[in-house]
């Protein structure tokens, strides 16, 4: 079990639930924004020497990926880089990924053994940063590839000379996000929910609203809806 | 036995209470690693000729000591599931003779009808729960992208079709938004995949199972949980019936313990004693 620093008292001073939620996930987006600049330079330099291989990429990514666990004030469960498809010399896809209490490197059987098998081009944490060129808060979703848990992945695209080479990302387990945010949101009301782009409930201060359910259509009439700037999340507050 | 389990203070031990003190077996870590890899080879997840990760990488992946990984590889080699080649491009490879359909056939012929029916019930219990939740929770766009991926695959390429089809089921299960159910589904799918691959070898049945899967997806896409679980039940019944019929045709008699008793005729397709309608 990793130990995370206590949230500074100043962080609880949000005046609106949207501020609180936005500030929380922006910590991930900001950290990834710094990292993607750095990694872009590192990958460009490595490529100037020789075609980039999975082993070389792992070496480049590992120190920063591991550092992210300690430097971001979030319960980071996994961290790493997802290479753009067909961007490496010796594999058509690769996740340079570290996760779990041990921060162990992820070894996907199908990845290390048959490099043809993993196609993550349509998964939200790859697809959206690739298509929009912007960071994205993806999920919640059951991550059957990496964590095997109900997960949020924050991902930011990495470009070299405006060409997409992959995405840096970090995973948060909903279990931990719920513990972090629910008590703080509860200070604002007893029926406040965070939902994603398809109306899926990430968490709610109302015990009656289950994480994973969707709120859509006519059901939305019962809420005031506030968009979180810079991320595809909305805060729904019961009228 | 002198060991007595302490009864809970509230009264008599419950059934769950006594389950705590069941034997856990003494299977070692090497045997666990060996079994995991053997299952992947027999299930076709690792196919003939593929290279296994190097010993240290394997040890790290499983979280065991390198000596443990080595021991597991040794047994896999003895079982003929892997071969080891020396030299610069050396390493451990899945044996060329490893054919998941053959493994599945052997496993199927070794199974009894009762165990196949029971496996089918287990599959329905988990998958129907996933499908039911997915129908209530999934966005239609999520279903159409699963469908689109499935429809892009040419089902004449049996290995590609099986992989795409298994992936579609797992993606569908994940739309339940339940991590526990998805993990269960992944385990089950791994177990069933070689048997499904056997069904795939028959073109007509392959089309039929494809249609069953598409029926489930359509129903989930229109948020019709009842139709989705009904379609899932029908697909699973088709699968188990097919496997039992295959087993009857291909020498179930060989494995019958007493050859003097003539094998009873296969049950008519209409008698499915285990399926009571709710």
PDB file of N, CA, C and O in Angstrom, chain B residues 154-201:
ATOM      1  N   UNK B 154     -12.678 -11.160 -40.818  1.00  0.00           N
ATOM      2  CA  UNK B 154     -13.076 -12.217 -41.738  1.00  0.00           C
ATOM      3  C   UNK B 154     -13.142 -13.528 -40.960  1.00  0.00           C
ATOM      4  O   UNK B 154     -12.137 -13.989 -40.435  1.00  0.00           O
ATOM      5  N   UNK B 155     -14.317 -14.129 -40.891  1.00  0.00           N
ATOM      6  CA  UNK B 155     -14.436 -15.313 -40.040  1.00  0.00           C
ATOM      7  C   UNK B 155     -13.865 -16.570 -40.698  1.00  0.00           C
ATOM      8  O   UNK B 155     -13.920 -17.651 -40.140  1.00  0.00           O
ATOM      9  N   UNK B 156     -13.272 -16.425 -41.888  1.00  0.00           N
ATOM     10  CA  UNK B 156     -12.567 -17.584 -42.451  1.00  0.00           C
ATOM     11  C   UNK B 156     -11.190 -17.759 -41.822  1.00  0.00           C
ATOM     12  O   UNK B 156     -10.622 -18.833 -41.854  1.00  0.00           O
ATOM     13  N   UNK B 157     -10.658 -16.678 -41.279  1.00  0.00           N
ATOM     14  CA  UNK B 157      -9.420 -16.773 -40.512  1.00  0.00           C
ATOM     15  C   UNK B 157      -9.818 -17.146 -39.080  1.00  0.00           C
ATOM     16  O   UNK B 157     -10.182 -16.299 -38.273  1.00  0.00           O
ATOM     17  N   UNK B 158      -9.767 -18.467 -38.816  1.00  0.00           N
ATOM     18  CA  UNK B 158     -10.355 -18.972 -37.575  1.00  0.00           C
ATOM     19  C   UNK B 158      -9.717 -18.369 -36.322  1.00  0.00           C
ATOM     20  O   UNK B 158     -10.409 -18.013 -35.374  1.00  0.00           O
ATOM     21  N   UNK B 159      -8.380 -18.244 -36.329  1.00  0.00           N
ATOM     22  CA  UNK B 159      -7.701 -17.731 -35.139  1.00  0.00           C
ATOM     23  C   UNK B 159      -8.087 -16.268 -34.906  1.00  0.00           C
ATOM     24  O   UNK B 159      -8.396 -15.863 -33.772  1.00  0.00           O
ATOM     25  N   UNK B 160      -8.104 -15.486 -35.968  1.00  0.00           N
ATOM     26  CA  UNK B 160      -8.446 -14.065 -35.845  1.00  0.00           C
ATOM     27  C   UNK B 160      -9.895 -13.916 -35.398  1.00  0.00           C
ATOM     28  O   UNK B 160     -10.225 -13.063 -34.562  1.00  0.00           O
ATOM     29  N   UNK B 161     -10.744 -14.766 -35.949  1.00  0.00           N
ATOM     30  CA  UNK B 161     -12.158 -14.691 -35.588  1.00  0.00           C
ATOM     31  C   UNK B 161     -12.374 -15.033 -34.106  1.00  0.00           C
ATOM     32  O   UNK B 161     -13.089 -14.347 -33.389  1.00  0.00           O
ATOM     33  N   UNK B 162     -11.702 -16.082 -33.653  1.00  0.00           N
ATOM     34  CA  UNK B 162     -11.866 -16.489 -32.250  1.00  0.00           C
ATOM     35  C   UNK B 162     -11.400 -15.382 -31.315  1.00  0.00           C
ATOM     36  O   UNK B 162     -12.033 -15.049 -30.334  1.00  0.00           O
ATOM     37  N   UNK B 163     -10.247 -14.785 -31.663  1.00  0.00           N
ATOM     38  CA  UNK B 163      -9.696 -13.724 -30.828  1.00  0.00           C
ATOM     39  C   UNK B 163     -10.645 -12.526 -30.785  1.00  0.00           C
ATOM     40  O   UNK B 163     -10.950 -11.991 -29.727  1.00  0.00           O
ATOM     41  N   UNK B 164     -11.146 -12.154 -31.961  1.00  0.00           N
ATOM     42  CA  UNK B 164     -12.038 -10.993 -32.037  1.00  0.00           C
ATOM     43  C   UNK B 164     -13.327 -11.263 -31.269  1.00  0.00           C
ATOM     44  O   UNK B 164     -13.869 -10.390 -30.585  1.00  0.00           O
ATOM     45  N   UNK B 165     -13.784 -12.502 -31.382  1.00  0.00           N
ATOM     46  CA  UNK B 165     -15.033 -12.866 -30.752  1.00  0.00           C
ATOM     47  C   UNK B 165     -14.877 -12.896 -29.223  1.00  0.00           C
ATOM     48  O   UNK B 165     -15.727 -12.379 -28.482  1.00  0.00           O
ATOM     49  N   UNK B 166     -13.777 -13.467 -28.738  1.00  0.00           N
ATOM     50  CA  UNK B 166     -13.504 -13.463 -27.291  1.00  0.00           C
ATOM     51  C   UNK B 166     -13.350 -12.023 -26.781  1.00  0.00           C
ATOM     52  O   UNK B 166     -13.874 -11.674 -25.721  1.00  0.00           O
ATOM     53  N   UNK B 167     -12.624 -11.202 -27.556  1.00  0.00           N
ATOM     54  CA  UNK B 167     -12.443  -9.800 -27.162  1.00  0.00           C
ATOM     55  C   UNK B 167     -13.790  -9.095 -27.054  1.00  0.00           C
ATOM     56  O   UNK B 167     -14.024  -8.318 -26.133  1.00  0.00           O
ATOM     57  N   UNK B 168     -14.667  -9.362 -28.025  1.00  0.00           N
ATOM     58  CA  UNK B 168     -15.976  -8.699 -28.034  1.00  0.00           C
ATOM     59  C   UNK B 168     -16.752  -9.053 -26.764  1.00  0.00           C
ATOM     60  O   UNK B 168     -17.384  -8.188 -26.152  1.00  0.00           O
ATOM     61  N   UNK B 169     -16.678 -10.319 -26.356  1.00  0.00           N
ATOM     62  CA  UNK B 169     -17.404 -10.738 -25.152  1.00  0.00           C
ATOM     63  C   UNK B 169     -16.816 -10.032 -23.916  1.00  0.00           C
ATOM     64  O   UNK B 169     -17.562  -9.571 -23.052  1.00  0.00           O
ATOM     65  N   UNK B 170     -15.492  -9.920 -23.865  1.00  0.00           N
ATOM     66  CA  UNK B 170     -14.867  -9.287 -22.706  1.00  0.00           C
ATOM     67  C   UNK B 170     -15.164  -7.783 -22.684  1.00  0.00           C
ATOM     68  O   UNK B 170     -15.459  -7.211 -21.636  1.00  0.00           O
ATOM     69  N   UNK B 171     -15.133  -7.159 -23.864  1.00  0.00           N
ATOM     70  CA  UNK B 171     -15.478  -5.735 -23.930  1.00  0.00           C
ATOM     71  C   UNK B 171     -16.922  -5.516 -23.497  1.00  0.00           C
ATOM     72  O   UNK B 171     -17.240  -4.558 -22.791  1.00  0.00           O
ATOM     73  N   UNK B 172     -17.787  -6.420 -23.936  1.00  0.00           N
ATOM     74  CA  UNK B 172     -19.193  -6.332 -23.554  1.00  0.00           C
ATOM     75  C   UNK B 172     -19.333  -6.483 -22.036  1.00  0.00           C
ATOM     76  O   UNK B 172     -20.056  -5.727 -21.383  1.00  0.00           O
ATOM     77  N   UNK B 173     -18.595  -7.462 -21.484  1.00  0.00           N
ATOM     78  CA  UNK B 173     -18.642  -7.685 -20.036  1.00  0.00           C
ATOM     79  C   UNK B 173     -18.171  -6.441 -19.293  1.00  0.00           C
ATOM     80  O   UNK B 173     -18.746  -6.061 -18.265  1.00  0.00           O
ATOM     81  N   UNK B 174     -17.144  -5.794 -19.824  1.00  0.00           N
ATOM     82  CA  UNK B 174     -16.597  -4.603 -19.165  1.00  0.00           C
ATOM     83  C   UNK B 174     -17.620  -3.465 -19.141  1.00  0.00           C
ATOM     84  O   UNK B 174     -17.593  -2.620 -18.245  1.00  0.00           O
ATOM     85  N   UNK B 175     -18.546  -3.472 -20.108  1.00  0.00           N
ATOM     86  CA  UNK B 175     -19.574  -2.425 -20.127  1.00  0.00           C
ATOM     87  C   UNK B 175     -20.571  -2.591 -18.976  1.00  0.00           C
ATOM     88  O   UNK B 175     -21.395  -1.723 -18.726  1.00  0.00           O
ATOM     89  N   UNK B 176     -20.487  -3.711 -18.269  1.00  0.00           N
ATOM     90  CA  UNK B 176     -21.285  -3.860 -17.048  1.00  0.00           C
ATOM     91  C   UNK B 176     -20.820  -2.846 -16.007  1.00  0.00           C
ATOM     92  O   UNK B 176     -21.526  -2.562 -15.057  1.00  0.00           O
ATOM     93  N   UNK B 177     -19.592  -2.312 -16.180  1.00  0.00           N
ATOM     94  CA  UNK B 177     -18.940  -1.417 -15.218  1.00  0.00           C
ATOM     95  C   UNK B 177     -18.610  -2.138 -13.916  1.00  0.00           C
ATOM     96  O   UNK B 177     -18.315  -1.509 -12.918  1.00  0.00           O
ATOM     97  N   UNK B 178     -18.645  -3.471 -13.952  1.00  0.00           N
ATOM     98  CA  UNK B 178     -18.297  -4.233 -12.758  1.00  0.00           C
ATOM     99  C   UNK B 178     -16.942  -4.899 -12.954  1.00  0.00           C
ATOM    100  O   UNK B 178     -16.784  -5.761 -13.831  1.00  0.00           O
ATOM    101  N   UNK B 179     -15.972  -4.511 -12.130  1.00  0.00           N
ATOM    102  CA  UNK B 179     -14.628  -5.086 -12.255  1.00  0.00           C
ATOM    103  C   UNK B 179     -14.639  -6.568 -11.885  1.00  0.00           C
ATOM    104  O   UNK B 179     -14.009  -7.389 -12.540  1.00  0.00           O
ATOM    105  N   UNK B 180     -15.394  -6.898 -10.841  1.00  0.00           N
ATOM    106  CA  UNK B 180     -15.446  -8.309 -10.420  1.00  0.00           C
ATOM    107  C   UNK B 180     -16.017  -9.200 -11.501  1.00  0.00           C
ATOM    108  O   UNK B 180     -15.488 -10.258 -11.806  1.00  0.00           O
ATOM    109  N   UNK B 181     -17.166  -8.782 -12.060  1.00  0.00           N
ATOM    110  CA  UNK B 181     -17.800  -9.608 -13.085  1.00  0.00           C
ATOM    111  C   UNK B 181     -16.917  -9.706 -14.318  1.00  0.00           C
ATOM    112  O   UNK B 181     -16.826 -10.760 -14.955  1.00  0.00           O
ATOM    113  N   UNK B 182     -16.247  -8.605 -14.665  1.00  0.00           N
ATOM    114  CA  UNK B 182     -15.380  -8.632 -15.848  1.00  0.00           C
ATOM    115  C   UNK B 182     -14.224  -9.609 -15.641  1.00  0.00           C
ATOM    116  O   UNK B 182     -13.868 -10.367 -16.540  1.00  0.00           O
ATOM    117  N   UNK B 183     -13.661  -9.600 -14.427  1.00  0.00           N
ATOM    118  CA  UNK B 183     -12.562 -10.540 -14.157  1.00  0.00           C
ATOM    119  C   UNK B 183     -13.053 -11.986 -14.249  1.00  0.00           C
ATOM    120  O   UNK B 183     -12.386 -12.850 -14.803  1.00  0.00           O
ATOM    121  N   UNK B 184     -14.252 -12.240 -13.714  1.00  0.00           N
ATOM    122  CA  UNK B 184     -14.824 -13.591 -13.810  1.00  0.00           C
ATOM    123  C   UNK B 184     -15.024 -13.986 -15.270  1.00  0.00           C
ATOM    124  O   UNK B 184     -14.745 -15.105 -15.680  1.00  0.00           O
ATOM    125  N   UNK B 185     -15.542 -13.022 -16.040  1.00  0.00           N
ATOM    126  CA  UNK B 185     -15.798 -13.299 -17.450  1.00  0.00           C
ATOM    127  C   UNK B 185     -14.498 -13.619 -18.192  1.00  0.00           C
ATOM    128  O   UNK B 185     -14.455 -14.500 -19.046  1.00  0.00           O
ATOM    129  N   UNK B 186     -13.431 -12.898 -17.848  1.00  0.00           N
ATOM    130  CA  UNK B 186     -12.153 -13.151 -18.509  1.00  0.00           C
ATOM    131  C   UNK B 186     -11.657 -14.564 -18.205  1.00  0.00           C
ATOM    132  O   UNK B 186     -11.161 -15.256 -19.079  1.00  0.00           O
ATOM    133  N   UNK B 187     -11.817 -14.977 -16.963  1.00  0.00           N
ATOM    134  CA  UNK B 187     -11.401 -16.336 -16.597  1.00  0.00           C
ATOM    135  C   UNK B 187     -12.207 -17.361 -17.388  1.00  0.00           C
ATOM    136  O   UNK B 187     -11.675 -18.299 -17.962  1.00  0.00           O
ATOM    137  N   UNK B 188     -13.543 -17.165 -17.385  1.00  0.00           N
ATOM    138  CA  UNK B 188     -14.422 -18.099 -18.079  1.00  0.00           C
ATOM    139  C   UNK B 188     -14.135 -18.151 -19.568  1.00  0.00           C
ATOM    140  O   UNK B 188     -14.126 -19.210 -20.179  1.00  0.00           O
ATOM    141  N   UNK B 189     -13.911 -16.952 -20.150  1.00  0.00           N
ATOM    142  CA  UNK B 189     -13.693 -16.895 -21.588  1.00  0.00           C
ATOM    143  C   UNK B 189     -12.410 -17.658 -21.939  1.00  0.00           C
ATOM    144  O   UNK B 189     -12.350 -18.351 -22.943  1.00  0.00           O
ATOM    145  N   UNK B 190     -11.403 -17.531 -21.073  1.00  0.00           N
ATOM    146  CA  UNK B 190     -10.163 -18.265 -21.282  1.00  0.00           C
ATOM    147  C   UNK B 190     -10.407 -19.766 -21.261  1.00  0.00           C
ATOM    148  O   UNK B 190      -9.851 -20.525 -22.051  1.00  0.00           O
ATOM    149  N   UNK B 191     -11.277 -20.190 -20.360  1.00  0.00           N
ATOM    150  CA  UNK B 191     -11.592 -21.600 -20.228  1.00  0.00           C
ATOM    151  C   UNK B 191     -12.394 -22.106 -21.434  1.00  0.00           C
ATOM    152  O   UNK B 191     -12.161 -23.191 -21.941  1.00  0.00           O
ATOM    153  N   UNK B 192     -13.329 -21.291 -21.893  1.00  0.00           N
ATOM    154  CA  UNK B 192     -14.216 -21.722 -22.976  1.00  0.00           C
ATOM    155  C   UNK B 192     -13.621 -21.532 -24.368  1.00  0.00           C
ATOM    156  O   UNK B 192     -14.040 -22.197 -25.313  1.00  0.00           O
ATOM    157  N   UNK B 193     -12.667 -20.612 -24.488  1.00  0.00           N
ATOM    158  CA  UNK B 193     -12.173 -20.251 -25.808  1.00  0.00           C
ATOM    159  C   UNK B 193     -11.735 -21.452 -26.664  1.00  0.00           C
ATOM    160  O   UNK B 193     -12.115 -21.543 -27.832  1.00  0.00           O
ATOM    161  N   UNK B 194     -10.963 -22.409 -26.094  1.00  0.00           N
ATOM    162  CA  UNK B 194     -10.577 -23.546 -26.936  1.00  0.00           C
ATOM    163  C   UNK B 194     -11.777 -24.385 -27.390  1.00  0.00           C
ATOM    164  O   UNK B 194     -11.780 -24.913 -28.498  1.00  0.00           O
ATOM    165  N   UNK B 195     -12.793 -24.483 -26.522  1.00  0.00           N
ATOM    166  CA  UNK B 195     -13.985 -25.240 -26.923  1.00  0.00           C
ATOM    167  C   UNK B 195     -14.745 -24.490 -28.016  1.00  0.00           C
ATOM    168  O   UNK B 195     -15.253 -25.079 -28.968  1.00  0.00           O
ATOM    169  N   UNK B 196     -14.788 -23.156 -27.873  1.00  0.00           N
ATOM    170  CA  UNK B 196     -15.448 -22.349 -28.893  1.00  0.00           C
ATOM    171  C   UNK B 196     -14.674 -22.449 -30.215  1.00  0.00           C
ATOM    172  O   UNK B 196     -15.274 -22.463 -31.290  1.00  0.00           O
ATOM    173  N   UNK B 197     -13.337 -22.550 -30.099  1.00  0.00           N
ATOM    174  CA  UNK B 197     -12.516 -22.693 -31.310  1.00  0.00           C
ATOM    175  C   UNK B 197     -12.852 -23.997 -32.030  1.00  0.00           C
ATOM    176  O   UNK B 197     -12.817 -24.070 -33.257  1.00  0.00           O
ATOM    177  N   UNK B 198     -13.182 -25.013 -31.235  1.00  0.00           N
ATOM    178  CA  UNK B 198     -13.572 -26.297 -31.821  1.00  0.00           C
ATOM    179  C   UNK B 198     -14.900 -26.133 -32.587  1.00  0.00           C
ATOM    180  O   UNK B 198     -15.055 -26.623 -33.699  1.00  0.00           O
ATOM    181  N   UNK B 199     -15.837 -25.421 -31.993  1.00  0.00           N
ATOM    182  CA  UNK B 199     -17.114 -25.175 -32.669  1.00  0.00           C
ATOM    183  C   UNK B 199     -16.878 -24.384 -33.955  1.00  0.00           C
ATOM    184  O   UNK B 199     -17.509 -24.628 -34.983  1.00  0.00           O
ATOM    185  N   UNK B 200     -15.924 -23.432 -33.895  1.00  0.00           N
ATOM    186  CA  UNK B 200     -15.631 -22.586 -35.058  1.00  0.00           C
ATOM    187  C   UNK B 200     -15.197 -23.381 -36.294  1.00  0.00           C
ATOM    188  O   UNK B 200     -15.330 -22.914 -37.415  1.00  0.00           O
ATOM    189  N   UNK B 201     -14.620 -24.583 -36.055  1.00  0.00           N
ATOM    190  CA  UNK B 201     -14.126 -25.345 -37.200  1.00  0.00           C
ATOM    191  C   UNK B 201     -15.267 -25.794 -38.122  1.00  0.00           C
ATOM    192  O   UNK B 201     -15.030 -26.148 -39.269  1.00  0.00           O
TER     193      UNK B 201
END
